[in-house]
Amino acid sequence: MSPFESLAAKLGYLSEADRARVREAYGFAARHHDGQYRISGDPYITHPVAVAEILAELRMDATVLIAALLHDIVEDTAVTLEDVRAAFGDEVASLVDGVTKLRRIQFQSKEEQQAENYRKMLLAMARDIRVILIKLADRLHNMRTLKFRSEEDQRRIAEETLDIYAPIAHRLGISKIKWELEDIALRFLNPQQYYRIVHLMKKKRAEREAYINKVIETLRAKLDEMGLRAEVTGRPKHIYSIYRKMRDQHKSFDEIYDLLAVRVIVDSVRDCYSVLGIVHTLWKPMPGRFKDYIAMPKANLYQSLHTTVIGPEGEPLEVQIRTREMHYTAEYGIAAHWAYKEGKSAKNAAEEAKRIRFIRQLLEYQQDASSAKEFVESLKMDLFSDVVFVFTPKGDVIELPAGAVPLDFAYRIHTEIGNRTVGAKVNGKIVPLDHPLKTGDIVEILTSKHSYGPSLDWLKIAKTQHARNKIRAWFKKERREEMILRGRELLEQEARRHGLSPKEAFKDAYLKDVLGRFNVQSFDELLVAVGFGALSPGQVMGRFLELYRKEHAEATPPPAPAPLKTRSTRQGVRVAGMDNVLVRLSRCCSPVPGDAIVGFITRGRGVSIHRTDCPNVAREDPARLVPAEWAPDPEATFPVEIEVLAMDRQGLLNDVLQAVNETKTNLTKVTGRADRNRLARITMTLAIRNLEHLQRVVERIKRVQDVHSVRRVLEP
């Protein structure tokens, strides 16, 4: 039997003309793959045919099946994309191009090449959803034949499948493919646990089946009595989902109760809710274990009612209730909406893609990411992680990765809302911006048109790459000059730490290499990236040092210059190389012990001490900066100005002052005002001993009711 015959047997849903087109594509692929073999020893053509068979089981159209048969032909034979276009048309050529790897382009690393392949594939998917359906079928057949690869390849491919492909299948709702990908990947990544679970499932299978059959008989009898037509079956639990629950919840196999599950399929949505009522009259529902995915579908279009009840023998039992259409969507996801129909086209595919919020987000991530690697990391972190569902005050559902905070929510709603955020309420109560969100939370973002915009600290608070990218974009646009100066200062400090002058370290001869390494177009862009924390000074300096040492043929870094003698001052500060010099603490940034500081030689006024992150320092002449450090003096105090933002109410100021008093901190000045939106702004000057003392005061003020942010004031 030829490889095509098994595929042909599954094409009954296509028209005779479409079946002829598929057969023609098979002949074309077979001729050009002739003489090629897979690692298993099978003729290569068996692979594209198997991929097409998987897609035929999903009832994909002829165009998809033709592209599946040709998906490797441009990559692995002398056939060009233009040849494919001439023989089978633009639509097939576009799909083939979407799944073709970028092997003919030179990349700096294999990791970068793989990231660029992912980006190309995912963006092609955003244009035509059928690209990813072909790629998922391709990956599924490769996983089914993974035993023929080396052990190293098995682990690498299995990890890649769990990181990228299974989450995509989940996001698109194609559970039929998702579960098989995950189970096979687990078999190669953790065979001991995989076969242990298989053994335990077989051991208790008879006992479980007897229990489920008893439940099904009871439920069917009640449904017949109520005149409801329904299909009731037991639901198999997949091995990987059992493994994850055991691993994540630290449970033994015997503690996994939802191995016992029943699925009820009915004719209408009304019947779904009728069955739910019957189930709850038969068995007592467990509190907090009911989920209505019909009224509130998942982002991947999944709909169903889920309830967990105490079953006949006192064991928890999960029941899923859905219509036949919902069941088809649950199994095939977006593929169910692209199943074969006459007259569908790439335009239809693009329209179908828009229905998936996940795909719309792909385009946002592409715009925000500075490199293919960052794009893929964003996907792994934000789109492929576990999720929580929270609500806007108007009741709209927003999906966020688990661990997300109100700041992530704000930027998911709109970039401008994120940039103007001054606080947040969760379930009506003011919370810090780093408050972890839970499914079901109602989140309200407090904004102000007088907001200064994002803080650099927000890069540490935000949990999603999406929010971080938006924050960085704001700094790039609004404070570019400041970030250039800050980045230059940080790099020059790092150079001096290694005993090099900026002129020696940042030679033009090194620049092209460094810019290419970090995928930026100019030195200013590099400084901006360092300035707002996208790149660390040590990371960038490390590359400059490599080039310096290579040029000077040095195996070790150049010796650091002998440390300059320091002298303490009455301000509790040591200034390198200076004695009997007037030293004053700058009022613009009010440094305290614990802050990184630097001295600035002023004209006629001695040395001004600034925090190293003070914006004013970045604007000064680097040649007039001198190293400085704190001299221990536990009795000394330093003035620090802080700003408290809160919702105005009676007694607010008194509560804030009481909080300061509890920390045994002296207060030298306080002012306050409230705007028309009842946003109170309290500014106070405190006598602070060190950074730890300041942090203790700030944390205590944050605990005051209705306070939603406390920040240290930096004067421009």
PDB file of C-alpha atoms in Angstrom, residues 479 481-483 485-486 489 584-591 598-602 608-622 624-625 713-716:
ATOM      1  CA  ARG A 479      13.376  60.632  29.008  1.00  0.00           C
ATOM      2  CA  GLU A 481      18.371  62.278  27.028  1.00  0.00           C
ATOM      3  CA  GLU A 482      18.251  61.565  30.736  1.00  0.00           C
ATOM      4  CA  MET A 483      18.667  57.843  30.115  1.00  0.00           C
ATOM      5  CA  LEU A 485      23.372  60.465  30.499  1.00  0.00           C
ATOM      6  CA  ARG A 486      22.511  57.901  33.156  1.00  0.00           C
ATOM      7  CA  GLU A 489      27.565  57.477  33.896  1.00  0.00           C
ATOM      8  CA  ARG A 584      27.522  69.361  51.333  1.00  0.00           C
ATOM      9  CA  LEU A 585      24.681  66.932  50.681  1.00  0.00           C
ATOM     10  CA  SER A 586      22.676  67.940  47.633  1.00  0.00           C
ATOM     11  CA  ARG A 587      19.056  68.879  48.257  1.00  0.00           C
ATOM     12  CA  CYS A 588      17.894  67.627  44.866  1.00  0.00           C
ATOM     13  CA  CYS A 589      18.204  63.937  45.802  1.00  0.00           C
ATOM     14  CA  SER A 590      18.814  64.033  49.618  1.00  0.00           C
ATOM     15  CA  PRO A 591      21.206  61.076  49.851  1.00  0.00           C
ATOM     16  CA  VAL A 598      29.229  60.332  44.023  1.00  0.00           C
ATOM     17  CA  GLY A 599      30.851  63.717  44.548  1.00  0.00           C
ATOM     18  CA  PHE A 600      30.649  66.654  42.151  1.00  0.00           C
ATOM     19  CA  ILE A 601      33.289  69.390  42.354  1.00  0.00           C
ATOM     20  CA  THR A 602      31.461  72.720  42.234  1.00  0.00           C
ATOM     21  CA  SER A 608      28.314  68.370  46.319  1.00  0.00           C
ATOM     22  CA  ILE A 609      27.281  64.794  47.215  1.00  0.00           C
ATOM     23  CA  HIS A 610      24.574  63.220  45.048  1.00  0.00           C
ATOM     24  CA  ARG A 611      22.963  59.820  44.711  1.00  0.00           C
ATOM     25  CA  THR A 612      24.444  58.092  41.670  1.00  0.00           C
ATOM     26  CA  ASP A 613      20.952  57.824  40.148  1.00  0.00           C
ATOM     27  CA  CYS A 614      20.228  61.535  40.617  1.00  0.00           C
ATOM     28  CA  PRO A 615      19.154  63.017  37.244  1.00  0.00           C
ATOM     29  CA  ASN A 616      21.225  66.148  37.919  1.00  0.00           C
ATOM     30  CA  VAL A 617      24.460  64.157  38.142  1.00  0.00           C
ATOM     31  CA  ALA A 618      23.863  62.703  34.684  1.00  0.00           C
ATOM     32  CA  ARG A 619      23.836  66.219  33.260  1.00  0.00           C
ATOM     33  CA  GLU A 620      27.181  67.261  34.771  1.00  0.00           C
ATOM     34  CA  ASP A 621      30.689  67.074  33.338  1.00  0.00           C
ATOM     35  CA  PRO A 622      32.004  63.543  34.102  1.00  0.00           C
ATOM     36  CA  ARG A 624      34.321  66.803  37.700  1.00  0.00           C
ATOM     37  CA  LEU A 625      32.898  63.703  39.373  1.00  0.00           C
ATOM     38  CA  VAL A 713      11.172  62.998  46.003  1.00  0.00           C
ATOM     39  CA  LEU A 714      13.858  63.771  43.452  1.00  0.00           C
ATOM     40  CA  GLU A 715      13.976  67.413  42.377  1.00  0.00           C
ATOM     41  CA  PRO A 716      14.749  68.010  38.693  1.00  0.00           C
TER      42      PRO A 716
END
